[in-house]
JSON list of C-alpha atoms in Angstrom, two decimals:
[
{"chain": "A", "resi": 133, "resn": "MET", "atom": "CA", "xyz": [44.35, -90.99, -18.85]},
{"chain": "A", "resi": 134, "resn": "SER", "atom": "CA", "xyz": [46.18, -92.50, -15.87]},
{"chain": "A", "resi": 135, "resn": "LYS", "atom": "CA", "xyz": [45.23, -95.71, -14.43]},
{"chain": "A", "resi": 136, "resn": "THR", "atom": "CA", "xyz": [44.76, -95.69, -10.61]},
{"chain": "A", "resi": 137, "resn": "THR", "atom": "CA", "xyz": [45.42, -98.77, -8.73]},
{"chain": "A", "resi": 138, "resn": "GLN", "atom": "CA", "xyz": [44.29, -99.73, -5.28]},
{"chain": "A", "resi": 139, "resn": "ASN", "atom": "CA", "xyz": [47.34, -100.46, -3.08]},
{"chain": "A", "resi": 140, "resn": "ILE", "atom": "CA", "xyz": [47.19, -103.47, -0.90]},
{"chain": "A", "resi": 141, "resn": "VAL", "atom": "CA", "xyz": [48.23, -102.60, 2.59]},
{"chain": "A", "resi": 142, "resn": "PHE", "atom": "CA", "xyz": [48.56, -105.31, 5.25]},
{"chain": "A", "resi": 143, "resn": "SER", "atom": "CA", "xyz": [47.78, -104.92, 8.93]},
{"chain": "A", "resi": 144, "resn": "PHE", "atom": "CA", "xyz": [50.99, -105.99, 10.74]},
{"chain": "A", "resi": 145, "resn": "GLU", "atom": "CA", "xyz": [49.31, -106.48, 14.06]},
{"chain": "A", "resi": 146, "resn": "ASP", "atom": "CA", "xyz": [46.24, -108.37, 12.71]},
{"chain": "A", "resi": 147, "resn": "LEU", "atom": "CA", "xyz": [47.90, -110.32, 9.90]},
{"chain": "A", "resi": 148, "resn": "SER", "atom": "CA", "xyz": [45.82, -113.43, 9.20]},
{"chain": "A", "resi": 149, "resn": "SER", "atom": "CA", "xyz": [44.64, -115.51, 6.29]},
{"chain": "A", "resi": 150, "resn": "LYS", "atom": "CA", "xyz": [41.23, -113.75, 6.70]},
{"chain": "A", "resi": 151, "resn": "SER", "atom": "CA", "xyz": [42.45, -110.23, 6.36]},
{"chain": "A", "resi": 152, "resn": "THR", "atom": "CA", "xyz": [41.28, -108.34, 3.22]},
{"chain": "A", "resi": 153, "resn": "ALA", "atom": "CA", "xyz": [44.79, -107.77, 1.87]},
{"chain": "A", "resi": 154, "resn": "VAL", "atom": "CA", "xyz": [45.61, -111.46, 1.92]},
{"chain": "A", "resi": 155, "resn": "LYS", "atom": "CA", "xyz": [42.18, -112.35, 0.41]},
{"chain": "A", "resi": 156, "resn": "LYS", "atom": "CA", "xyz": [42.89, -109.77, -2.48]},
{"chain": "A", "resi": 157, "resn": "ILE", "atom": "CA", "xyz": [46.21, -111.44, -3.17]},
{"chain": "A", "resi": 158, "resn": "GLN", "atom": "CA", "xyz": [44.76, -114.94, -3.20]},
{"chain": "A", "resi": 159, "resn": "LYS", "atom": "CA", "xyz": [41.92, -113.70, -5.38]},
{"chain": "A", "resi": 160, "resn": "GLU", "atom": "CA", "xyz": [44.27, -112.15, -7.91]},
{"chain": "A", "resi": 161, "resn": "LEU", "atom": "CA", "xyz": [46.59, -115.22, -7.89]},
{"chain": "A", "resi": 162, "resn": "THR", "atom": "CA", "xyz": [43.59, -117.47, -8.56]},
{"chain": "A", "resi": 163, "resn": "ARG", "atom": "CA", "xyz": [42.47, -115.26, -11.34]},
{"chain": "A", "resi": 164, "resn": "LEU", "atom": "CA", "xyz": [45.90, -115.50, -12.88]},
{"chain": "A", "resi": 165, "resn": "GLY", "atom": "CA", "xyz": [45.68, -119.36, -12.69]},
{"chain": "A", "resi": 166, "resn": "THR", "atom": "CA", "xyz": [48.05, -119.94, -9.83]},
{"chain": "A", "resi": 167, "resn": "PRO", "atom": "CA", "xyz": [45.91, -120.54, -6.71]},
{"chain": "A", "resi": 168, "resn": "ALA", "atom": "CA", "xyz": [47.78, -120.58, -3.45]},
{"chain": "A", "resi": 169, "resn": "GLN", "atom": "CA", "xyz": [47.26, -121.46, 0.22]},
{"chain": "A", "resi": 170, "resn": "VAL", "atom": "CA", "xyz": [48.46, -118.94, 2.93]},
{"chain": "A", "resi": 171, "resn": "GLU", "atom": "CA", "xyz": [50.58, -119.57, 5.96]},
{"chain": "A", "resi": 172, "resn": "ILE", "atom": "CA", "xyz": [51.48, -116.66, 8.21]},
{"chain": "A", "resi": 173, "resn": "SER", "atom": "CA", "xyz": [54.22, -116.71, 10.85]},
{"chain": "A", "resi": 174, "resn": "GLU", "atom": "CA", "xyz": [53.03, -115.45, 14.22]},
{"chain": "A", "resi": 175, "resn": "GLN", "atom": "CA", "xyz": [56.51, -114.43, 15.19]},
{"chain": "A", "resi": 176, "resn": "SER", "atom": "CA", "xyz": [58.12, -111.25, 13.86]},
{"chain": "A", "resi": 177, "resn": "LYS", "atom": "CA", "xyz": [61.66, -111.29, 12.52]},
{"chain": "A", "resi": 178, "resn": "ARG", "atom": "CA", "xyz": [64.35, -108.72, 12.18]},
{"chain": "A", "resi": 179, "resn": "LYS", "atom": "CA", "xyz": [66.69, -108.25, 9.27]},
{"chain": "A", "resi": 180, "resn": "ALA", "atom": "CA", "xyz": [68.81, -105.20, 8.25]},
{"chain": "A", "resi": 181, "resn": "GLY", "atom": "CA", "xyz": [67.13, -103.17, 11.08]},
{"chain": "A", "resi": 182, "resn": "ILE", "atom": "CA", "xyz": [63.61, -103.89, 9.75]},
{"chain": "A", "resi": 183, "resn": "THR", "atom": "CA", "xyz": [61.08, -105.82, 11.78]},
{"chain": "A", "resi": 184, "resn": "TYR", "atom": "CA", "xyz": [58.79, -107.96, 9.55]},
{"chain": "A", "resi": 185, "resn": "LYS", "atom": "CA", "xyz": [56.50, -110.95, 9.50]},
{"chain": "A", "resi": 186, "resn": "GLU", "atom": "CA", "xyz": [56.45, -113.62, 6.90]},
{"chain": "A", "resi": 187, "resn": "LEU", "atom": "CA", "xyz": [53.45, -114.54, 4.79]},
{"chain": "A", "resi": 188, "resn": "THR", "atom": "CA", "xyz": [54.04, -117.64, 2.76]},
{"chain": "A", "resi": 189, "resn": "LEU", "atom": "CA", "xyz": [52.00, -118.50, -0.32]},
{"chain": "A", "resi": 190, "resn": "ILE", "atom": "CA", "xyz": [52.11, -122.22, -1.20]},
{"chain": "A", "resi": 191, "resn": "PHE", "atom": "CA", "xyz": [51.06, -122.81, -4.71]},
{"chain": "A", "resi": 192, "resn": "GLU", "atom": "CA", "xyz": [48.71, -125.72, -5.14]},
{"chain": "A", "resi": 193, "resn": "ALA", "atom": "CA", "xyz": [49.84, -126.91, -8.63]},
{"chain": "A", "resi": 194, "resn": "SER", "atom": "CA", "xyz": [53.59, -127.04, -7.97]},
{"chain": "A", "resi": 195, "resn": "SER", "atom": "CA", "xyz": [54.04, -126.79, -4.17]},
{"chain": "A", "resi": 196, "resn": "GLN", "atom": "CA", "xyz": [56.32, -123.92, -4.75]},
{"chain": "A", "resi": 197, "resn": "MET", "atom": "CA", "xyz": [56.60, -121.25, -2.00]},
{"chain": "A", "resi": 198, "resn": "VAL", "atom": "CA", "xyz": [56.58, -117.44, -2.25]},
{"chain": "A", "resi": 199, "resn": "THR", "atom": "CA", "xyz": [57.47, -115.74, 0.97]},
{"chain": "A", "resi": 200, "resn": "LEU", "atom": "CA", "xyz": [56.48, -112.12, 1.48]},
{"chain": "A", "resi": 201, "resn": "GLY", "atom": "CA", "xyz": [58.21, -110.07, 4.19]},
{"chain": "A", "resi": 202, "resn": "ILE", "atom": "CA", "xyz": [55.71, -107.64, 5.53]},
{"chain": "A", "resi": 203, "resn": "LYS", "atom": "CA", "xyz": [57.01, -104.55, 7.42]},
{"chain": "A", "resi": 204, "resn": "LYS", "atom": "CA", "xyz": [55.23, -102.92, 10.39]},
{"chain": "A", "resi": 205, "resn": "THR", "atom": "CA", "xyz": [53.99, -100.16, 8.03]},
{"chain": "A", "resi": 206, "resn": "GLY", "atom": "CA", "xyz": [52.01, -102.85, 6.10]},
{"chain": "A", "resi": 207, "resn": "ASP", "atom": "CA", "xyz": [54.10, -102.85, 2.90]},
{"chain": "A", "resi": 208, "resn": "ILE", "atom": "CA", "xyz": [56.08, -105.73, 1.39]},
{"chain": "A", "resi": 209, "resn": "PHE", "atom": "CA", "xyz": [59.72, -105.61, 2.34]},
{"chain": "A", "resi": 210, "resn": "GLU", "atom": "CA", "xyz": [61.02, -108.58, 0.34]},
{"chain": "A", "resi": 211, "resn": "VAL", "atom": "CA", "xyz": [59.80, -111.39, -1.88]},
{"chain": "A", "resi": 212, "resn": "LYS", "atom": "CA", "xyz": [61.36, -114.87, -2.05]},
{"chain": "A", "resi": 213, "resn": "LEU", "atom": "CA", "xyz": [60.55, -117.62, -4.43]},
{"chain": "A", "resi": 214, "resn": "ASN", "atom": "CA", "xyz": [61.46, -121.00, -2.88]},
{"chain": "A", "resi": 215, "resn": "LYS", "atom": "CA", "xyz": [63.79, -119.21, -0.36]},
{"chain": "A", "resi": 216, "resn": "LYS", "atom": "CA", "xyz": [65.65, -117.31, -3.08]},
{"chain": "A", "resi": 217, "resn": "PRO", "atom": "CA", "xyz": [65.17, -113.53, -3.48]},
{"chain": "A", "resi": 218, "resn": "LEU", "atom": "CA", "xyz": [62.85, -112.56, -6.34]},
{"chain": "A", "resi": 219, "resn": "PRO", "atom": "CA", "xyz": [63.37, -108.98, -7.56]},
{"chain": "A", "resi": 220, "resn": "ILE", "atom": "CA", "xyz": [60.14, -107.22, -8.48]},
{"chain": "A", "resi": 221, "resn": "LYS", "atom": "CA", "xyz": [60.24, -104.65, -11.23]},
{"chain": "A", "resi": 222, "resn": "ASN", "atom": "CA", "xyz": [56.66, -103.28, -10.77]},
{"chain": "A", "resi": 223, "resn": "GLN", "atom": "CA", "xyz": [56.92, -102.28, -7.22]},
{"chain": "A", "resi": 224, "resn": "ASP", "atom": "CA", "xyz": [54.49, -99.37, -7.47]},
{"chain": "A", "resi": 225, "resn": "ASP", "atom": "CA", "xyz": [51.79, -101.18, -9.38]},
{"chain": "A", "resi": 226, "resn": "GLN", "atom": "CA", "xyz": [50.72, -104.01, -7.04]},
{"chain": "A", "resi": 227, "resn": "LYS", "atom": "CA", "xyz": [48.50, -105.89, -9.60]},
{"chain": "A", "resi": 228, "resn": "ALA", "atom": "CA", "xyz": [51.44, -106.03, -12.00]},
{"chain": "A", "resi": 229, "resn": "ALA", "atom": "CA", "xyz": [53.71, -107.13, -9.07]},
{"chain": "A", "resi": 230, "resn": "ILE", "atom": "CA", "xyz": [51.41, -109.94, -8.33]},
{"chain": "A", "resi": 231, "resn": "LYS", "atom": "CA", "xyz": [51.25, -110.93, -12.05]},
{"chain": "A", "resi": 232, "resn": "GLU", "atom": "CA", "xyz": [55.08, -110.83, -12.03]},
{"chain": "A", "resi": 233, "resn": "ILE", "atom": "CA", "xyz": [55.16, -113.24, -9.03]},
{"chain": "A", "resi": 234, "resn": "SER", "atom": "CA", "xyz": [52.65, -115.53, -10.66]},
{"chain": "A", "resi": 235, "resn": "ASP", "atom": "CA", "xyz": [54.68, -115.53, -13.94]},
{"chain": "A", "resi": 236, "resn": "ALA", "atom": "CA", "xyz": [57.82, -116.37, -12.01]},
{"chain": "A", "resi": 237, "resn": "VAL", "atom": "CA", "xyz": [56.06, -119.26, -10.34]},
{"chain": "A", "resi": 238, "resn": "LEU", "atom": "CA", "xyz": [54.80, -120.61, -13.62]},
{"chain": "A", "resi": 239, "resn": "LYS", "atom": "CA", "xyz": [58.23, -120.15, -15.30]},
{"chain": "A", "resi": 240, "resn": "ASN", "atom": "CA", "xyz": [60.04, -121.95, -12.41]},
{"chain": "A", "resi": 241, "resn": "ALA", "atom": "CA", "xyz": [57.58, -124.84, -12.22]},
{"chain": "A", "resi": 242, "resn": "PRO", "atom": "CA", "xyz": [59.57, -127.19, -14.53]},
{"chain": "A", "resi": 243, "resn": "LYS", "atom": "CA", "xyz": [62.84, -126.52, -12.62]},
{"chain": "A", "resi": 244, "resn": "TRP", "atom": "CA", "xyz": [61.01, -127.12, -9.28]},
{"chain": "A", "resi": 245, "resn": "GLN", "atom": "CA", "xyz": [59.56, -130.39, -10.65]},
{"chain": "A", "resi": 246, "resn": "LYS", "atom": "CA", "xyz": [63.08, -131.55, -11.49]},
{"chain": "A", "resi": 247, "resn": "VAL", "atom": "CA", "xyz": [64.19, -130.87, -8.05]},
{"chain": "A", "resi": 248, "resn": "PHE", "atom": "CA", "xyz": [61.43, -132.96, -6.67]},
{"chain": "A", "resi": 249, "resn": "GLU", "atom": "CA", "xyz": [62.29, -135.73, -9.14]},
{"chain": "A", "resi": 250, "resn": "ARG", "atom": "CA", "xyz": [65.97, -135.69, -8.11]},
{"chain": "A", "resi": 251, "resn": "ARG", "atom": "CA", "xyz": [64.89, -135.93, -4.45]},
{"chain": "A", "resi": 252, "resn": "LYS", "atom": "CA", "xyz": [62.47, -138.76, -5.36]},
{"chain": "A", "resi": 253, "resn": "ILE", "atom": "CA", "xyz": [59.67, -136.79, -3.63]},
{"chain": "A", "resi": 254, "resn": "THR", "atom": "CA", "xyz": [56.30, -136.07, -5.13]},
{"chain": "A", "resi": 255, "resn": "PRO", "atom": "CA", "xyz": [54.83, -132.67, -4.26]},
{"chain": "A", "resi": 256, "resn": "ALA", "atom": "CA", "xyz": [51.80, -134.30, -2.56]},
{"chain": "A", "resi": 257, "resn": "GLU", "atom": "CA", "xyz": [54.03, -136.31, -0.17]},
{"chain": "A", "resi": 258, "resn": "THR", "atom": "CA", "xyz": [54.18, -135.01, 3.40]},
{"chain": "A", "resi": 259, "resn": "LYS", "atom": "CA", "xyz": [56.94, -135.78, 5.80]},
{"chain": "A", "resi": 260, "resn": "ILE", "atom": "CA", "xyz": [55.91, -136.90, 9.20]},
{"chain": "A", "resi": 261, "resn": "VAL", "atom": "CA", "xyz": [57.93, -135.08, 11.87]},
{"chain": "A", "resi": 262, "resn": "THR", "atom": "CA", "xyz": [57.96, -136.02, 15.48]},
{"chain": "A", "resi": 263, "resn": "PRO", "atom": "CA", "xyz": [57.56, -133.06, 17.69]},
{"chain": "A", "resi": 264, "resn": "ARG", "atom": "CA", "xyz": [60.53, -132.44, 19.93]},
{"chain": "A", "resi": 265, "resn": "LYS", "atom": "CA", "xyz": [58.58, -133.02, 23.14]},
{"chain": "A", "resi": 266, "resn": "LYS", "atom": "CA", "xyz": [57.39, -136.37, 21.91]},
{"chain": "A", "resi": 267, "resn": "GLN", "atom": "CA", "xyz": [60.89, -137.23, 20.59]},
{"chain": "A", "resi": 268, "resn": "ALA", "atom": "CA", "xyz": [62.33, -136.45, 24.04]},
{"chain": "A", "resi": 269, "resn": "GLN", "atom": "CA", "xyz": [59.77, -138.73, 25.60]},
{"chain": "A", "resi": 270, "resn": "VAL", "atom": "CA", "xyz": [60.57, -141.56, 23.26]},
{"chain": "A", "resi": 271, "resn": "LEU", "atom": "CA", "xyz": [64.29, -141.16, 23.95]},
{"chain": "A", "resi": 272, "resn": "THR", "atom": "CA", "xyz": [63.60, -141.07, 27.71]},
{"chain": "A", "resi": 273, "resn": "ASP", "atom": "CA", "xyz": [61.54, -144.27, 27.44]},
{"chain": "A", "resi": 274, "resn": "ARG", "atom": "CA", "xyz": [64.25, -145.96, 25.37]},
{"chain": "A", "resi": 275, "resn": "LYS", "atom": "CA", "xyz": [66.93, -144.99, 27.98]},
{"chain": "A", "resi": 276, "resn": "ALA", "atom": "CA", "xyz": [64.77, -146.44, 30.76]},
{"chain": "A", "resi": 277, "resn": "GLU", "atom": "CA", "xyz": [64.39, -149.70, 28.83]},
{"chain": "A", "resi": 278, "resn": "LEU", "atom": "CA", "xyz": [68.17, -149.90, 28.20]},
{"chain": "A", "resi": 279, "resn": "LYS", "atom": "CA", "xyz": [68.93, -149.26, 31.91]},
{"chain": "A", "resi": 280, "resn": "LYS", "atom": "CA", "xyz": [66.59, -152.05, 32.85]},
{"chain": "A", "resi": 281, "resn": "ALA", "atom": "CA", "xyz": [68.18, -154.43, 30.39]},
{"chain": "A", "resi": 282, "resn": "ILE", "atom": "CA", "xyz": [71.60, -153.46, 31.82]},
{"chain": "A", "resi": 283, "resn": "GLU", "atom": "CA", "xyz": [70.47, -154.20, 35.34]},
{"chain": "A", "resi": 284, "resn": "GLU", "atom": "CA", "xyz": [69.11, -157.62, 34.30]},
{"chain": "A", "resi": 285, "resn": "ALA", "atom": "CA", "xyz": [72.32, -158.46, 32.49]},
{"chain": "A", "resi": 286, "resn": "THR", "atom": "CA", "xyz": [74.37, -157.41, 35.53]},
{"chain": "A", "resi": 287, "resn": "LYS", "atom": "CA", "xyz": [72.29, -159.63, 37.85]},
{"chain": "A", "resi": 288, "resn": "GLU", "atom": "CA", "xyz": [72.69, -162.54, 35.55]},
{"chain": "A", "resi": 289, "resn": "ARG", "atom": "CA", "xyz": [76.49, -161.87, 35.31]},
{"chain": "A", "resi": 290, "resn": "ASP", "atom": "CA", "xyz": [76.69, -161.76, 39.13]},
{"chain": "A", "resi": 291, "resn": "ALA", "atom": "CA", "xyz": [74.70, -165.06, 39.43]},
{"chain": "A", "resi": 292, "resn": "LEU", "atom": "CA", "xyz": [77.01, -166.67, 36.95]},
{"chain": "A", "resi": 293, "resn": "LYS", "atom": "CA", "xyz": [80.13, -165.40, 38.86]},
{"chain": "A", "resi": 294, "resn": "THR", "atom": "CA", "xyz": [78.68, -166.87, 42.08]},
{"chain": "A", "resi": 295, "resn": "THR", "atom": "CA", "xyz": [78.04, -170.22, 40.38]},
{"chain": "A", "resi": 296, "resn": "ASN", "atom": "CA", "xyz": [81.51, -170.12, 38.85]},
{"chain": "A", "resi": 297, "resn": "ASP", "atom": "CA", "xyz": [83.08, -169.36, 42.20]},
{"chain": "A", "resi": 298, "resn": "GLN", "atom": "CA", "xyz": [81.23, -172.37, 43.81]},
{"chain": "A", "resi": 299, "resn": "LEU", "atom": "CA", "xyz": [82.30, -174.68, 41.00]},
{"chain": "A", "resi": 300, "resn": "LYS", "atom": "CA", "xyz": [85.92, -173.62, 41.29]},
{"chain": "A", "resi": 301, "resn": "ALA", "atom": "CA", "xyz": [85.78, -174.21, 45.09]},
{"chain": "A", "resi": 302, "resn": "GLN", "atom": "CA", "xyz": [84.33, -177.69, 44.49]},
{"chain": "A", "resi": 303, "resn": "GLU", "atom": "CA", "xyz": [87.05, -178.40, 41.89]},
{"chain": "A", "resi": 304, "resn": "GLU", "atom": "CA", "xyz": [89.70, -177.38, 44.38]},
{"chain": "A", "resi": 305, "resn": "THR", "atom": "CA", "xyz": [88.28, -179.65, 47.07]},
{"chain": "A", "resi": 306, "resn": "LEU", "atom": "CA", "xyz": [88.12, -182.56, 44.61]},
{"chain": "A", "resi": 307, "resn": "LYS", "atom": "CA", "xyz": [91.74, -182.01, 43.66]},
{"chain": "A", "resi": 308, "resn": "LYS", "atom": "CA", "xyz": [92.81, -182.22, 47.25]},
{"chain": "A", "resi": 309, "resn": "GLY", "atom": "CA", "xyz": [90.92, -185.50, 47.57]},
{"chain": "A", "resi": 310, "resn": "GLU", "atom": "CA", "xyz": [88.41, -184.22, 50.01]},
{"chain": "A", "resi": 311, "resn": "LEU", "atom": "CA", "xyz": [84.82, -185.08, 49.77]},
{"chain": "A", "resi": 312, "resn": "PRO", "atom": "CA", "xyz": [82.49, -182.19, 49.21]},
{"chain": "A", "resi": 313, "resn": "LEU", "atom": "CA", "xyz": [80.27, -181.32, 52.02]},
{"chain": "A", "resi": 314, "resn": "ALA", "atom": "CA", "xyz": [76.58, -182.24, 51.55]},
{"chain": "A", "resi": 315, "resn": "ALA", "atom": "CA", "xyz": [74.57, -179.17, 51.39]}
]
């Protein structure tokens, strides 16, 4: 008696975290004890002549990432675990393939934890990134502040030069024995 499995086919155009295929994968991963959050790239990519979108599963327990490359036809083109290719043996049986991914995540968890410890980062920490537009504005403001400080320093230098020239002129007149003119 052959076991029939229901293949999970993604909709390339309507790929979202609410699509049934994504929910099926999340449900199966949760059942296997490795719940994951989903992030989907809106932009399609091209590699080896194949156009695909990336669906990233971020596992809650270890913060590991599995990236699925989904082709226009709706099938999975590549699987990466923490940005490294993960070969899948059971490509025809999708439930077994999901179990294989889950097992790989569980098996890699201690190594991944050591990487975090070496970097002195805890999985729960988030890095605050300044958006490019805001960063550009901050740099523009800083540039304006520096220009203003340079202008003030230049004015002060010019005032000191003028005072210095006046004092030198007075010194010259005193050396000649002349009395300085009253201002």
